[in-house]
PDB file of C-alpha atoms in Angstrom:
ATOM      1  CA  LEU B   1       6.351  22.222  -5.423  1.00 73.00           C
ATOM      2  CA  LEU B   2       3.654  19.754  -4.373  1.00 78.00           C
ATOM      3  CA  GLY B   3       1.634  22.631  -2.972  1.00 79.00           C
ATOM      4  CA  LEU B   4       1.621  24.350  -6.376  1.00 85.00           C
ATOM      5  CA  LEU B   5       0.180  21.264  -8.043  1.00 87.00           C
ATOM      6  CA  GLN B   6      -2.746  20.927  -5.629  1.00 87.00           C
ATOM      7  CA  GLU B   7      -5.327  23.100  -7.380  1.00 86.00           C
ATOM      8  CA  LYS B   8      -4.792  21.854 -10.919  1.00 90.00           C
ATOM      9  CA  TYR B   9      -4.265  18.141 -10.208  1.00 91.00           C
ATOM     10  CA  ARG B  10      -6.345  17.535  -7.055  1.00 93.00           C
ATOM     11  CA  GLU B  11      -7.634  13.945  -7.161  1.00 92.00           C
ATOM     12  CA  GLY B  12      -6.484  13.618 -10.769  1.00 94.00           C
ATOM     13  CA  VAL B  13      -3.230  11.679 -10.432  1.00 94.00           C
ATOM     14  CA  LYS B  14      -3.318   7.928 -11.094  1.00 96.00           C
ATOM     15  CA  CYS B  15       0.065   6.969  -9.608  1.00 95.00           C
ATOM     16  CA  ILE B  16       2.558   8.536  -7.224  1.00 94.00           C
ATOM     17  CA  TYR B  17       5.986   6.937  -6.837  1.00 93.00           C
ATOM     18  CA  ILE B  18       8.466   8.126  -4.239  1.00 91.00           C
ATOM     19  CA  ASP B  19      12.057   7.085  -3.630  1.00 86.00           C
ATOM     20  CA  PRO B  20      12.897   8.948  -0.417  1.00 82.00           C
ATOM     21  CA  PRO B  21      16.307   9.004   1.292  1.00 73.00           C
ATOM     22  CA  TYR B  22      16.848   5.553   2.739  1.00 67.00           C
ATOM     23  CA  ASN B  23      18.475   7.176   5.758  1.00 60.00           C
ATOM     24  CA  ALA B  24      21.260   4.609   5.887  1.00 58.00           C
ATOM     25  CA  ASP B  25      25.007   5.138   6.080  1.00 60.00           C
ATOM     26  CA  ALA B  26      25.942   2.634   3.381  1.00 54.00           C
ATOM     27  CA  THR B  27      24.901   4.487   0.257  1.00 53.00           C
ATOM     28  CA  SER B  28      26.420   6.481  -2.583  1.00 56.00           C
ATOM     29  CA  ILE B  29      23.413   8.803  -2.933  1.00 50.00           C
ATOM     30  CA  LEU B  30      24.489  12.451  -3.108  1.00 51.00           C
ATOM     31  CA  TYR B  31      21.669  14.021  -1.064  1.00 51.00           C
ATOM     32  CA  LYS B  32      21.328  14.287   2.682  1.00 55.00           C
ATOM     33  CA  ASN B  33      20.870  10.769   3.936  1.00 54.00           C
ATOM     34  CA  GLU B  34      21.477  10.882   7.676  1.00 60.00           C
ATOM     35  CA  PHE B  35      18.293  12.246   9.259  1.00 64.00           C
ATOM     36  CA  ARG B  36      17.268  11.402  12.792  1.00 70.00           C
ATOM     37  CA  HIS B  37      14.285   9.046  12.683  1.00 70.00           C
ATOM     38  CA  SER B  38      11.853  11.724  13.870  1.00 77.00           C
ATOM     39  CA  SER B  39      13.136  14.251  11.307  1.00 81.00           C
ATOM     40  CA  TRP B  40      12.982  11.650   8.547  1.00 81.00           C
ATOM     41  CA  MET B  41       9.439  10.675   9.532  1.00 86.00           C
ATOM     42  CA  SER B  42       8.344  14.312   9.578  1.00 88.00           C
ATOM     43  CA  LEU B  43       9.838  14.918   6.124  1.00 85.00           C
ATOM     44  CA  ILE B  44       8.148  11.858   4.609  1.00 90.00           C
ATOM     45  CA  ALA B  45       4.810  12.370   6.394  1.00 94.00           C
ATOM     46  CA  ASP B  46       4.618  15.918   5.033  1.00 92.00           C
ATOM     47  CA  ARG B  47       5.225  14.701   1.459  1.00 90.00           C
ATOM     48  CA  VAL B  48       2.763  11.813   1.728  1.00 94.00           C
ATOM     49  CA  LEU B  49       0.056  13.994   3.264  1.00 93.00           C
ATOM     50  CA  THR B  50       0.444  16.637   0.561  1.00 90.00           C
ATOM     51  CA  SER B  51       0.545  13.977  -2.165  1.00 91.00           C
ATOM     52  CA  LYS B  52      -2.594  12.256  -0.882  1.00 92.00           C
ATOM     53  CA  ASN B  53      -4.778  15.099  -2.142  1.00 92.00           C
ATOM     54  CA  LEU B  54      -3.437  14.576  -5.649  1.00 93.00           C
ATOM     55  CA  LEU B  55      -4.461  10.920  -5.881  1.00 93.00           C
ATOM     56  CA  GLY B  56      -7.698  10.008  -7.585  1.00 91.00           C
ATOM     57  CA  GLN B  57     -10.144   7.475  -6.099  1.00 90.00           C
ATOM     58  CA  SER B  58      -8.424   4.559  -7.826  1.00 91.00           C
ATOM     59  CA  GLY B  59      -4.931   6.057  -7.584  1.00 93.00           C
ATOM     60  CA  ILE B  60      -1.952   4.107  -6.268  1.00 94.00           C
ATOM     61  CA  PHE B  61       0.888   5.300  -4.057  1.00 94.00           C
ATOM     62  CA  CYS B  62       4.185   3.386  -4.404  1.00 94.00           C
ATOM     63  CA  ALA B  63       7.345   3.838  -2.367  1.00 92.00           C
ATOM     64  CA  THR B  64      10.763   2.229  -2.291  1.00 90.00           C
ATOM     65  CA  ILE B  65      12.702   1.897   0.942  1.00 87.00           C
ATOM     66  CA  ASP B  66      15.274  -0.380   2.536  1.00 82.00           C
ATOM     67  CA  ASP B  67      14.829  -2.207   5.805  1.00 84.00           C
ATOM     68  CA  TYR B  68      16.373   0.629   7.845  1.00 81.00           C
ATOM     69  CA  GLU B  69      13.260   2.863   7.632  1.00 84.00           C
ATOM     70  CA  TYR B  70      10.702   0.321   6.365  1.00 90.00           C
ATOM     71  CA  THR B  71       8.764   0.115   9.633  1.00 91.00           C
ATOM     72  CA  ASN B  72       8.572   3.899   9.978  1.00 90.00           C
ATOM     73  CA  LEU B  73       7.405   4.287   6.387  1.00 92.00           C
ATOM     74  CA  GLN B  74       4.705   1.658   6.950  1.00 94.00           C
ATOM     75  CA  ILE B  75       3.472   3.559  10.009  1.00 94.00           C
ATOM     76  CA  ILE B  76       3.317   6.821   8.075  1.00 94.00           C
ATOM     77  CA  LEU B  77       1.501   5.274   5.110  1.00 95.00           C
ATOM     78  CA  SER B  78      -0.977   3.451   7.371  1.00 95.00           C
ATOM     79  CA  VAL B  79      -1.825   6.594   9.322  1.00 95.00           C
ATOM     80  CA  ILE B  80      -2.168   8.880   6.303  1.00 95.00           C
ATOM     81  CA  LEU B  81      -3.485   6.563   3.591  1.00 94.00           C
ATOM     82  CA  GLY B  82      -5.219   4.003   5.816  1.00 94.00           C
ATOM     83  CA  GLU B  83      -4.007   0.559   6.784  1.00 93.00           C
ATOM     84  CA  GLU B  84      -6.788  -1.005   4.720  1.00 93.00           C
ATOM     85  CA  ASN B  85      -5.254   0.543   1.585  1.00 92.00           C
ATOM     86  CA  ASN B  86      -1.954  -1.350   1.880  1.00 92.00           C
ATOM     87  CA  LEU B  87      -2.054  -3.779  -1.031  1.00 90.00           C
ATOM     88  CA  ALA B  88       1.370  -5.418  -0.789  1.00 91.00           C
ATOM     89  CA  THR B  89       5.032  -5.253   0.083  1.00 89.00           C
ATOM     90  CA  VAL B  90       7.494  -6.408  -2.563  1.00 86.00           C
ATOM     91  CA  ILE B  91      11.019  -7.407  -1.593  1.00 80.00           C
ATOM     92  CA  ILE B  92      13.767  -6.864  -4.152  1.00 78.00           C
ATOM     93  CA  PHE B  93      17.175  -8.504  -3.702  1.00 71.00           C
TER      94      PHE B  93
END
């Protein structure tokens, strides 16, 4: 689906918000939630890379994640979006 949006919305999106599988056992989410780390990282990296082309110059990319995959998500976002573009991490209890 993201691929279909590329031509029409390239660099025109102001905000992208993702809420990927947290990849943790303790959850009531109904989708697949038990990826191996490398499979999970590949899945997320593909989505982030495809989404990057949709963001405008001043666009913002937001993601929610728990501490189980936080470090891996940070690596992916730093590599694809640039470490210098990380504005903040917000912790929600």
